Coordinates of C-alpha atoms in Angstrom, one line a residue:
X366 CA -17.0 3.5 2.5
X367 CA -15.6 7.0 1.4
X368 CA -15.1 7.5 -2.3
X369 CA -14.9 10.3 -4.6
X370 CA -15.2 11.3 -8.4
X371 CA -13.9 14.6 -9.8
X372 CA -14.4 16.2 -13.0
X373 CA -11.8 18.6 -14.6
X374 CA -12.1 20.3 -18.0
X375 CA -11.3 23.5 -20.0
X376 CA -14.3 25.6 -19.5
X377 CA -13.4 27.5 -22.8
X378 CA -13.8 24.5 -24.9
X379 CA -17.5 23.9 -25.5
X380 CA -17.1 20.2 -26.2
X381 CA -15.5 19.5 -22.8
X382 CA -17.9 21.9 -21.0
X383 CA -20.9 20.0 -22.5
X384 CA -19.4 16.6 -21.6
X385 CA -18.7 17.7 -18.1
X386 CA -22.4 19.0 -17.7
X387 CA -23.6 15.7 -18.8
X388 CA -21.5 13.7 -16.4
X389 CA -22.3 16.2 -13.6
X390 CA -26.0 15.7 -14.0
X391 CA -25.5 11.9 -13.8
X392 CA -23.6 12.3 -10.4
X393 CA -26.1 14.8 -9.1
X394 CA -28.8 12.3 -9.5
X395 CA -26.7 9.4 -7.9
X396 CA -28.1 8.3 -4.7
X397 CA -25.8 9.0 -1.7
X398 CA -23.4 11.3 -3.5
X399 CA -23.1 15.0 -2.8
X400 CA -21.2 17.8 -4.7
X401 CA -18.6 19.4 -2.4
X402 CA -16.9 21.6 -4.7
X403 CA -18.1 23.2 -8.0
X404 CA -16.2 25.9 -9.8
X405 CA -15.3 26.7 -13.3
X406 CA -13.5 23.8 -14.8
X407 CA -13.6 21.5 -11.6
X408 CA -16.4 19.7 -9.8
X409 CA -16.0 17.2 -7.1
X410 CA -18.5 14.7 -5.6
X411 CA -18.1 12.4 -2.6
X412 CA -20.0 9.6 -0.8
X413 CA -19.5 8.2 2.6
X414 CA -18.3 11.3 4.4
X415 CA -17.8 10.9 8.1
X416 CA -16.6 13.8 10.2
X417 CA -13.1 13.1 11.8
X418 CA -12.6 10.0 9.5
X419 CA -13.0 11.1 5.9
X420 CA -14.5 14.5 4.8
X421 CA -14.0 17.3 2.4
X422 CA -12.1 20.4 3.3
X423 CA -12.2 23.4 1.1
X424 CA -8.8 25.2 0.6
X425 CA -9.0 29.0 1.3
X426 CA -9.8 31.2 -1.7
X427 CA -11.6 28.4 -3.4
X428 CA -8.2 27.1 -4.4
X429 CA -9.4 23.5 -4.3
X430 CA -10.5 20.8 -1.8
X431 CA -8.8 18.2 0.2
X432 CA -10.7 14.7 0.4
X433 CA -9.9 12.4 3.3
X434 CA -8.2 13.1 6.7
X435 CA -5.5 15.6 7.6
X436 CA -3.3 15.9 10.7
X437 CA -0.9 18.7 11.4
X438 CA 2.8 17.8 10.9
X439 CA 3.7 20.0 14.0
X440 CA 2.3 17.5 16.3
X441 CA 1.1 14.1 15.0
X442 CA -1.6 13.9 17.6
X443 CA -3.1 17.3 16.6
X444 CA -5.9 16.6 14.2
X445 CA -7.2 19.1 11.8
X446 CA -10.8 18.6 11.2
X447 CA -12.3 22.1 11.2
X448 CA -15.1 23.3 9.1
X449 CA -13.4 26.6 8.3
X450 CA -11.3 26.8 4.9
X451 CA -7.9 25.1 5.0
X452 CA -5.3 27.9 5.1
X453 CA -2.2 27.5 3.0
X454 CA -1.0 31.2 3.0
X455 CA -3.2 32.2 -0.1
X456 CA -1.1 29.9 -2.5
X457 CA -4.0 29.6 -4.8
X458 CA -2.2 30.9 -7.9
X459 CA 0.7 28.3 -7.5
X460 CA -0.5 24.6 -7.4
X461 CA 3.0 23.4 -6.8
X462 CA 3.4 25.6 -3.9
X463 CA 0.1 24.5 -2.5
X464 CA 1.0 20.9 -2.9
X465 CA 4.3 21.4 -1.2
X466 CA 2.7 23.2 1.7
X467 CA 0.2 20.3 2.1
X468 CA 2.9 17.6 2.3
X469 CA 5.2 19.7 4.5
X470 CA 2.5 20.9 6.9
X471 CA 0.2 18.1 7.0
X472 CA 0.1 14.2 6.9
X473 CA -2.8 11.8 6.6
X474 CA -4.9 10.0 4.0
X475 CA -6.0 12.4 1.4
X476 CA -6.4 13.4 -2.2
X477 CA -6.3 17.1 -2.9
X478 CA -7.9 18.7 -6.0
X479 CA -6.4 22.2 -6.8
X480 CA -7.6 24.8 -9.3
X481 CA -6.1 28.1 -10.4
X482 CA -7.8 30.7 -12.6
X483 CA -5.1 30.5 -15.4
X484 CA -3.3 27.2 -14.9
X485 CA -6.2 24.7 -14.9
X486 CA -6.7 21.9 -12.4
X487 CA -4.3 19.6 -10.6
X488 CA -4.5 16.5 -8.4
X489 CA -2.2 15.5 -5.6
X490 CA -2.3 12.0 -4.0
X491 CA -0.9 11.9 -0.4
X492 CA 2.9 10.8 0.1
X493 CA 1.7 7.2 1.4
X494 CA -1.1 6.7 -1.2
X495 CA -3.5 5.6 1.6
X496 CA -6.4 6.7 -0.8
X497 CA -6.5 5.2 -4.2
X498 CA -6.4 7.8 -7.0
X499 CA -6.9 7.1 -10.8
X500 CA -7.4 9.1 -13.9
X501 CA -9.2 8.6 -17.2
X502 CA -10.5 10.7 -20.0
X503 CA -13.8 11.0 -21.6
X504 CA -14.6 13.7 -24.4
X505 CA -11.7 15.9 -23.0
X506 CA -12.8 15.7 -19.5
X507 CA -10.5 14.3 -16.9
X508 CA -12.3 11.8 -14.5
X509 CA -10.4 11.5 -11.3
X510 CA -11.8 8.8 -8.9
X511 CA -10.9 6.3 -6.2
X512 CA -13.2 3.3 -7.1
X513 CA -13.6 2.4 -10.6
X514 CA -16.8 0.6 -10.0
X515 CA -18.5 4.1 -9.3
X516 CA -17.4 5.4 -12.6
X517 CA -18.8 2.5 -14.6
X518 CA -22.0 2.3 -12.7
X519 CA -22.8 6.2 -12.2
X520 CA -21.6 7.4 -15.6
X521 CA -23.0 5.4 -18.4
X522 CA -21.7 7.8 -20.9
X523 CA -18.2 6.4 -20.1
X524 CA -17.3 3.3 -22.2
X525 CA -15.9 0.3 -20.5
X526 CA -12.1 0.2 -21.0
X527 CA -10.3 -2.6 -22.6
X528 CA -7.7 -4.9 -21.2
X529 CA -4.1 -3.6 -21.5
X530 CA -2.5 -7.0 -22.3
X531 CA 1.2 -5.9 -22.4
X532 CA 0.8 -4.3 -19.1
X533 CA -1.3 -7.2 -17.5
X534 CA 1.4 -9.8 -18.8
X535 CA 4.2 -7.8 -17.3
X536 CA 2.5 -7.5 -13.9
X537 CA 1.8 -11.3 -14.0
X538 CA 5.2 -12.3 -14.8
X539 CA 7.5 -9.6 -13.4
X540 CA 5.4 -8.3 -10.6
X541 CA 3.6 -5.1 -10.0
X542 CA 5.9 -2.1 -10.2
X543 CA 5.5 0.8 -7.8
X544 CA 6.6 3.2 -10.4
X545 CA 4.1 2.3 -13.0
X546 CA 1.3 4.7 -13.7
X547 CA 0.0 2.4 -16.4
X548 CA -2.7 -0.1 -15.1
X549 CA -4.1 -3.3 -16.7
X550 CA -6.9 -1.2 -18.4
X551 CA -6.4 0.9 -21.5
X552 CA -6.8 4.7 -20.7
X553 CA -6.8 4.2 -16.9
X554 CA -3.7 5.7 -15.1
X555 CA -3.0 5.7 -11.4
X556 CA -1.2 8.5 -9.5
X557 CA 1.8 7.7 -7.5
X558 CA 2.0 8.6 -3.9
X559 CA 3.2 12.0 -3.4
X560 CA 2.6 12.9 -7.1
X561 CA 1.1 16.1 -8.4
X562 CA -0.5 15.9 -11.9
X563 CA -1.8 18.7 -14.1
X564 CA -5.3 17.5 -15.3
X565 CA -5.3 19.8 -18.4
X566 CA -2.3 17.9 -19.7
X567 CA -1.9 14.2 -20.3
X568 CA -2.3 12.7 -16.8
X569 CA -1.2 9.2 -17.9
X570 CA 2.4 10.6 -18.5
X571 CA 2.7 11.6 -14.9
X572 CA 3.6 14.8 -13.1
X573 CA 5.9 16.0 -10.3
X574 CA 6.9 14.2 -7.1
X575 CA 6.3 17.0 -4.6
X576 CA 7.2 14.3 -1.9
X577 CA 10.2 12.3 -2.9
X578 CA 11.1 9.5 -0.7
X579 CA 14.8 9.3 -2.0
X580 CA 15.1 13.0 -1.1
X581 CA 13.9 12.2 2.4
X582 CA 16.3 9.3 2.8
X583 CA 19.2 11.5 1.7
X584 CA 18.6 13.8 4.7
X585 CA 20.3 11.2 7.0
X586 CA 19.5 11.6 10.7
X587 CA 22.5 10.3 12.6
X588 CA 22.3 10.2 16.5
X589 CA 23.2 7.9 19.2
X590 CA 21.0 4.8 19.7
X591 CA 19.1 6.0 22.9
X592 CA 18.1 9.2 21.1
X593 CA 17.0 7.3 18.1
X594 CA 14.9 5.0 20.1
X595 CA 13.3 7.7 21.9
X596 CA 12.4 9.6 18.7
X597 CA 11.1 6.4 17.2
X598 CA 8.9 5.7 20.1
X599 CA 7.4 9.3 20.2
X600 CA 6.8 9.3 16.6
X601 CA 5.2 5.9 16.3
X602 CA 3.1 6.2 19.5
X603 CA 1.8 9.9 18.7
X604 CA 0.9 8.8 15.0
X605 CA -0.8 5.6 15.8
X606 CA -2.7 7.5 18.6
X607 CA -3.8 10.3 16.2
X608 CA -5.3 7.5 14.0
X609 CA -6.9 5.9 17.0
X610 CA -8.5 9.2 18.1
X611 CA -10.6 9.2 14.9
X612 CA -12.6 6.1 16.0
X613 CA -14.8 5.2 18.9
X614 CA -13.8 1.4 18.5
X615 CA -11.1 -0.4 16.8
X616 CA -10.4 -4.0 15.9
X617 CA -6.6 -4.7 15.7
X618 CA -5.2 -7.7 13.8
X619 CA -2.9 -9.0 16.5
X620 CA -0.5 -11.7 15.0
X621 CA 1.7 -11.8 18.1
X622 CA 4.6 -10.4 16.0
X623 CA 6.6 -7.3 17.0
X624 CA 4.8 -4.8 14.7
X625 CA 1.2 -5.6 15.7
X626 CA 2.2 -5.7 19.3
X627 CA 3.8 -2.3 19.0
X628 CA 0.6 -0.9 17.5
X629 CA -1.2 -2.4 20.4
X630 CA 1.1 -1.0 23.0
X631 CA 0.4 2.6 21.4
X632 CA -3.5 2.0 22.1
X633 CA -3.4 0.5 25.5
X634 CA -5.9 1.8 28.0
X635 CA -5.0 5.4 28.9
X636 CA -3.3 6.0 25.6
X637 CA -6.6 6.5 23.6
X638 CA -10.4 6.7 24.6
X639 CA -11.1 4.1 21.7
X640 CA -12.3 0.6 22.6
X641 CA -9.8 -1.7 21.1
X642 CA -10.4 -5.4 20.5
X643 CA -7.5 -7.8 19.4
X644 CA -8.2 -10.4 16.7
X645 CA -5.8 -13.3 16.2
X646 CA -6.0 -16.1 13.5
X647 CA -4.4 -19.3 13.6
X648 CA -4.3 -22.5 11.6
X649 CA -2.4 -25.8 11.6
X650 CA 1.2 -25.9 11.6
X651 CA 3.8 -24.4 14.2
X652 CA 4.5 -21.3 12.2
X653 CA 0.9 -20.5 11.7
X654 CA -0.1 -20.6 15.4
X655 CA 1.0 -17.5 17.4
X656 CA -1.8 -17.5 19.9
X657 CA 0.6 -17.7 22.9
X658 CA 2.4 -14.5 21.8
X659 CA -0.9 -12.8 21.0
X660 CA -2.3 -13.7 24.4
X661 CA 0.8 -12.1 26.1
X662 CA 0.4 -8.9 24.1
X663 CA -3.3 -8.7 24.8
X664 CA -2.9 -9.4 28.5
X665 CA -0.1 -6.8 29.0
X666 CA -2.2 -4.1 27.3
X667 CA -5.4 -5.3 29.1
X668 CA -7.4 -5.6 25.9
X669 CA -9.8 -8.4 24.8
X670 CA -8.4 -11.0 22.4
X671 CA -10.7 -12.8 19.9
X672 CA -9.2 -16.1 18.7
X673 CA -10.4 -17.6 15.2
X674 CA -9.1 -20.0 12.8
X675 CA -8.1 -19.0 9.3
X676 CA -11.1 -19.5 6.9
X677 CA -10.0 -22.5 4.9
X678 CA -13.5 -22.7 3.6
X679 CA -13.1 -19.6 1.6
X680 CA -14.8 -20.1 -1.8
X681 CA -12.9 -19.0 -4.8
X682 CA -16.3 -18.5 -6.7
X683 CA -16.6 -15.3 -4.7
X684 CA -13.6 -13.9 -6.5
X685 CA -15.6 -14.1 -9.8
X686 CA -18.0 -11.5 -8.4
X687 CA -15.5 -9.0 -7.2
X688 CA -15.8 -5.3 -8.0
X689 CA -14.0 -4.3 -11.3
X690 CA -10.7 -2.7 -10.6
X691 CA -8.0 -1.1 -12.7
X692 CA -5.7 -4.0 -12.2
X693 CA -6.1 -7.5 -10.6
X694 CA -6.3 -7.6 -6.8
X695 CA -4.6 -10.5 -4.9
X696 CA -7.6 -12.0 -2.9
X697 CA -5.3 -14.3 -0.7
X698 CA -4.9 -11.8 2.1
X699 CA -8.7 -11.3 2.2
X700 CA -9.9 -14.8 2.7
X701 CA -10.8 -13.8 6.3
X702 CA -12.5 -10.5 5.4
X703 CA -16.0 -11.9 6.3
X704 CA -14.7 -12.8 9.7
X705 CA -13.0 -9.5 10.1
X706 CA -16.3 -7.8 9.2
X707 CA -18.3 -9.9 11.5
X708 CA -16.0 -9.1 14.6
X709 CA -15.9 -5.4 13.7
X710 CA -19.8 -5.3 13.5
X711 CA -20.0 -7.0 16.8
X712 CA -17.9 -4.6 18.4
X713 CA -19.3 -1.5 16.6
X714 CA -15.9 -0.9 15.1
X715 CA -15.8 0.8 11.7
X716 CA -12.0 0.2 11.3
X717 CA -9.5 -2.6 11.2
X718 CA -5.9 -1.7 12.3
X719 CA -2.9 -3.8 11.3
X720 CA 0.8 -3.8 11.9
X721 CA 1.5 -3.9 8.2
X722 CA 4.7 -2.4 6.9
X723 CA 6.8 -3.1 9.8
X724 CA 9.3 -5.3 7.9
X725 CA 10.3 -2.5 5.6
X726 CA 10.0 0.4 8.0
X727 CA 12.0 -1.3 11.0
X728 CA 14.5 -3.1 8.7
X729 CA 13.6 -6.9 9.1
X730 CA 16.0 -7.8 6.4
X731 CA 18.5 -10.7 7.2
X732 CA 21.1 -9.2 5.0
X733 CA 24.7 -7.7 5.6
X734 CA 23.6 -4.5 3.8
X735 CA 24.2 -2.1 7.1
X736 CA 27.9 -2.8 6.7
X737 CA 27.9 -1.4 3.3
X738 CA 25.9 1.6 4.5
X739 CA 28.3 2.3 7.3
X740 CA 31.3 2.0 5.0
X741 CA 29.8 4.5 2.5
X742 CA 28.6 7.0 5.2
X743 CA 31.8 6.8 7.6
X744 CA 34.5 5.1 5.7
X745 CA 36.8 2.6 7.3
X746 CA 37.5 2.7 11.0
X747 CA 36.2 1.5 14.4
X748 CA 32.6 2.6 13.7
X749 CA 32.6 0.5 10.5
X750 CA 34.1 -2.4 12.2
X751 CA 31.3 -2.3 14.8
X752 CA 28.7 -2.1 12.1
X753 CA 30.2 -5.0 10.2
X754 CA 30.1 -7.2 13.2
X755 CA 26.5 -6.4 13.8
X756 CA 25.7 -6.7 10.1
X757 CA 27.4 -10.2 10.0
X758 CA 25.0 -11.3 12.8
X759 CA 22.1 -9.8 11.0
X760 CA 23.0 -11.5 7.6
X761 CA 24.4 -14.7 9.2
X762 CA 27.7 -14.4 7.5
X763 CA 31.3 -14.0 8.8
X764 CA 32.6 -10.7 9.8
X765 CA 35.1 -11.1 7.0
X766 CA 32.5 -11.7 4.5
X767 CA 30.5 -8.8 5.6
X768 CA 33.5 -6.5 5.3
X769 CA 34.3 -8.0 1.8
X770 CA 30.9 -7.4 0.5
X771 CA 30.7 -4.0 1.8
X772 CA 34.2 -3.1 0.2
X773 CA 33.0 -4.5 -3.1
X774 CA 29.8 -2.5 -3.0
X775 CA 31.7 0.7 -2.2
X776 CA 34.2 0.0 -5.1
X777 CA 31.3 -0.7 -7.6
X778 CA 28.1 0.7 -6.2
X779 CA 25.1 -1.3 -7.1
X780 CA 27.1 -4.4 -7.7
X781 CA 25.8 -6.2 -4.8
X782 CA 22.2 -5.2 -5.1
X783 CA 19.7 -8.0 -5.1
X784 CA 16.9 -8.1 -7.6
X785 CA 14.1 -10.3 -6.1
X786 CA 11.9 -11.3 -9.2
X787 CA 8.5 -13.0 -8.5
X788 CA 8.3 -16.7 -9.2
X789 CA 6.8 -17.4 -12.7
X790 CA 7.7 -21.1 -13.1
X791 CA 4.4 -22.0 -14.7
X792 CA 4.8 -19.3 -17.4
X793 CA 6.1 -20.2 -20.9
X794 CA 9.6 -19.1 -21.7
X795 CA 8.5 -17.0 -24.6
X796 CA 6.1 -15.1 -22.4
X797 CA 8.7 -14.4 -19.8
X798 CA 11.2 -13.3 -22.4
X799 CA 8.7 -10.9 -24.1
X800 CA 7.9 -9.5 -20.6
X801 CA 11.5 -9.0 -19.6
X802 CA 12.2 -7.1 -22.9
X803 CA 9.3 -4.7 -22.4
X804 CA 10.2 -1.4 -20.9
X805 CA 9.5 -1.3 -17.2
X806 CA 9.0 2.2 -15.7
X807 CA 11.2 3.1 -13.0
X808 CA 9.7 4.9 -10.1
X809 CA 10.8 8.5 -10.3
X810 CA 12.1 8.4 -6.8
X811 CA 14.7 5.8 -7.7
X812 CA 16.1 7.9 -10.3
X813 CA 17.4 10.1 -7.4
X814 CA 18.5 7.2 -5.2
X815 CA 21.9 6.2 -6.8
X816 CA 23.7 8.1 -4.1
X817 CA 22.0 6.2 -1.3
X818 CA 23.8 3.4 0.4
X819 CA 22.7 -0.2 -0.6
X820 CA 20.7 -0.9 2.4
X821 CA 18.8 2.2 2.3
X822 CA 18.2 1.9 -1.4
X823 CA 16.6 -1.6 -0.9
X824 CA 14.6 -0.4 2.0
X825 CA 13.3 2.6 -0.1
X826 CA 12.4 0.4 -3.0
X827 CA 10.2 -1.6 -0.7
X828 CA 8.5 1.4 0.9
X829 CA 7.3 2.8 -2.4
X830 CA 4.4 0.5 -2.9
X831 CA 1.0 1.7 -1.3
X832 CA -1.2 -0.9 0.4
X833 CA -4.7 -1.6 -0.5
X834 CA -7.7 0.5 1.0
X835 CA -10.8 -0.9 -0.4
X836 CA -12.0 -4.6 -0.3
X837 CA -13.2 -5.6 -3.7
X838 CA -14.9 -8.7 -2.3
X839 CA -16.9 -7.3 0.6
X840 CA -17.1 -3.7 -0.6
X841 CA -19.4 -1.7 1.7
X842 CA -19.5 -4.5 4.3
X843 CA -15.9 -4.4 5.0
X844 CA -14.5 -2.3 7.8
X845 CA -12.0 0.5 6.8
X846 CA -8.6 -0.9 6.6
X847 CA -5.8 1.2 8.2
X848 CA -2.0 0.4 8.3
X849 CA -0.9 3.1 10.9
X850 CA 2.6 2.3 10.8
X851 CA 2.8 3.4 7.1
X852 CA 1.9 6.9 7.9
X853 CA 4.1 9.8 6.6
X854 CA 5.8 10.8 9.9
X855 CA 6.9 7.3 10.7
X856 CA 8.0 6.4 7.1
X857 CA 10.1 9.7 6.9
X858 CA 11.8 9.0 10.2
X859 CA 12.7 5.4 9.3
X860 CA 13.9 6.5 5.9
X861 CA 16.3 9.1 7.6
X862 CA 17.7 6.7 10.2
X863 CA 20.7 4.7 8.9
X864 CA 20.1 1.0 8.4
X865 CA 22.7 0.1 11.0
X866 CA 20.9 2.1 13.6
X867 CA 17.6 0.6 12.6
X868 CA 19.1 -3.0 12.8
X869 CA 20.8 -2.1 16.4
X870 CA 22.6 -5.0 17.8
X871 CA 22.6 -6.9 14.5
X872 CA 18.9 -7.7 14.9
X873 CA 16.1 -7.1 12.4
X874 CA 13.8 -4.4 14.0
X875 CA 16.6 -3.9 16.6
X876 CA 15.8 -0.2 17.3
X877 CA 12.1 -0.8 17.3
X878 CA 12.6 -3.7 19.8
X879 CA 14.6 -1.5 22.0
X880 CA 12.3 1.5 21.7
X881 CA 9.2 -0.4 22.6
X882 CA 10.8 -2.9 25.2
X883 CA 8.7 -1.3 27.9
X884 CA 5.4 -1.5 26.0
X885 CA 5.5 -5.1 24.7
X886 CA 6.1 -8.5 26.3
X887 CA 9.7 -9.4 26.6
X888 CA 9.2 -12.7 24.7
X889 CA 7.9 -10.8 21.7
X890 CA 10.5 -8.1 21.8
X891 CA 13.3 -10.8 21.8
X892 CA 11.6 -13.4 19.5
X893 CA 13.5 -14.2 16.3
X894 CA 10.9 -16.5 14.7
X895 CA 8.2 -15.1 12.5
X896 CA 4.8 -16.5 11.8
X897 CA 3.4 -17.4 8.4
X898 CA 0.1 -18.7 6.9
X899 CA 1.5 -20.7 4.1
X900 CA -0.3 -23.7 5.3
X901 CA -3.7 -21.8 5.0
X902 CA -3.0 -20.8 1.5
X903 CA -2.3 -24.4 0.6
X904 CA -5.6 -25.5 2.3
X905 CA -7.5 -22.9 0.5
X906 CA -6.2 -24.0 -2.9
X907 CA -6.7 -27.7 -2.2
X908 CA -10.3 -27.1 -1.0
X909 CA -10.9 -25.1 -4.5
X910 CA -8.7 -27.3 -6.7
X911 CA -11.4 -28.2 -9.2
X912 CA -12.4 -24.6 -9.6
X913 CA -8.9 -23.5 -10.0
X914 CA -8.1 -26.3 -12.5
X915 CA -11.1 -25.3 -14.7
X916 CA -10.3 -21.5 -14.4
X917 CA -6.6 -21.8 -15.3
X918 CA -6.6 -24.6 -17.9
X919 CA -9.5 -23.0 -19.9
X920 CA -8.4 -19.4 -19.2
X921 CA -6.9 -16.6 -21.1
X922 CA -3.6 -16.8 -19.9
X923 CA -3.0 -20.3 -21.1
X924 CA -4.9 -19.6 -24.4
X925 CA -2.7 -16.7 -25.0
X926 CA 0.5 -18.6 -24.3
X927 CA 1.5 -16.9 -21.1
X928 CA 1.0 -19.9 -18.9
X929 CA 2.2 -23.3 -19.9
X930 CA -0.9 -25.4 -20.0
X931 CA 1.0 -28.7 -19.8
X932 CA 2.8 -27.7 -16.7
X933 CA -0.5 -26.3 -15.3
X934 CA -2.2 -29.6 -15.8
X935 CA 0.7 -31.5 -14.0
X936 CA 0.8 -29.1 -11.1
X937 CA -3.1 -29.2 -10.7
X938 CA -3.3 -33.0 -11.0
X939 CA -4.5 -33.3 -7.4
X940 CA -1.5 -34.6 -5.9
X941 CA -0.7 -32.3 -2.8
X942 CA 3.1 -32.0 -3.5
X943 CA 2.6 -31.1 -7.1
X944 CA 0.8 -27.8 -6.3
X945 CA 2.5 -27.1 -3.0
X946 CA 5.6 -25.6 -4.3
X947 CA 3.5 -23.3 -6.5
X948 CA 0.8 -22.3 -4.3
X949 CA 1.4 -18.6 -4.2
X950 CA 1.9 -18.4 -7.9
X951 CA -1.4 -20.4 -8.7
X952 CA -3.4 -18.1 -6.4
X953 CA -2.0 -15.1 -8.3
X954 CA -3.1 -16.6 -11.6
X955 CA -6.5 -17.5 -10.3
X956 CA -6.9 -13.9 -9.3
X957 CA -6.0 -12.7 -12.7
X958 CA -8.3 -15.1 -14.5
X959 CA -11.2 -14.2 -12.1
X960 CA -10.5 -10.5 -13.0
X961 CA -10.4 -11.2 -16.7
X962 CA -13.8 -13.3 -16.4
X963 CA -15.3 -10.3 -14.4
X964 CA -14.6 -7.9 -17.1
X965 CA -15.7 -10.2 -19.8
X966 CA -19.1 -10.8 -18.0
X967 CA -19.6 -7.1 -17.5
X968 CA -19.2 -6.5 -21.2
X969 CA -21.7 -9.3 -21.9

């Protein structure tokens, strides 16, 4: 499990220099950790290095160090993993230029620590945010880290942060905001993907987006459908294969849907030397059993398929012992983590691939939005009429309705934008009102998105959220998690392609289905249904109902008036239909209460 801790300070200030020395001594004595960069005002330590997967790469002129995995942008399959210093045209004196060179010439999973003789130290998180990156201060020293548990365990000088209740309440009731640098802990900030922050200033206030998703989307790439399909096929295939080339063996979560089948098609025999094992989970309920589709995909790619049931025996008690994190982590997607790890160990696979991100990338939105996008880009005419007809099929509305909505959006931009708020039916009215009045930071990229068409704005907003990397439950025992479709080259292409091209022929993922029609079974390329695991979520909650009831009814959220205890009591009464409507909401609240108890027990 690759992790890092970096210390940045003003070497001319003795108090900071003294504090940095003490912190460095603690890290030098930490088992399994090694210093990879040590210069005046900046020291970097890592653990879990593995050549070709995650490692430290010094930038020429001792201008800094890149932690993680880099590939050259000139060719997605051309990996850069040399031991020589990383050359960025001697840009050591200009951290902004150095950061821009990184995001333009390379892609991958990385955090870069940069230093200059006269401008202090800086940190850059990769444009997709594959590696977590947080910052906190101690005696004037900026501590940059990927895993909070390391800081609290290895640096006893650093006091445990307190819960940031306003931020936590907002996250619980209004959803996690992709543009929020603030976490649920006081004094702990997170970097946004693509953000460059000056560590000698106030990191929590943010920095400069050197990779701006809105600016990428504004560079519209219009081409005919065959050209777009060929470009998408090449970009996705070469990017997935570049990642696959890092590992001798891979386990791929194969749901049987379009996205995971596309990933599998990219790593078929002959496409990569890696050994690939497919893993499919099923549970009761027609929408939860996609084994027939997974079998088709595995057979076509000549890969072994392991079929397992979703783990309804998942014990929520394990969540109370999760690693301490800056904000609550939703466990519901990790209920099968132990099974994932067992299959990975059995196959000698250090990594778990998924098809995560395809909905957003390939435009699986059953909405009429592409009609509005076509009208804004091309105006009225035959092209718009064709786009409106396709958008009507996509959004399941009449052509007239699609035209009407598109015209309304053109006359009043933003008037038709949908705000999908998380369900908070079990919260008190007072708590919801207070959270709604609190200022919610807008992602900086969205400030530059007002000129984008409606569908592209909506797609952009859903692509700003980085996915999780570490498993707070299994920790070191978990295989590395990788969502290759969310890589920078693929995201940039899908942001630039118009939504009416991505939703070709009025189908969600229409262009992706066409592009990979020769690599995945026809039944998958043309399927309209989408699997789900709601029945599994209900079963986990039912099997842990007593624990959930005790945790929530006696928990902090109810005690502080955030959750309505009477409604909780009724919902958790034991009648299946009572909690069925709120199953996702209840799991979220259990995760938050477990997180709060974990911090309380650590303090005790």
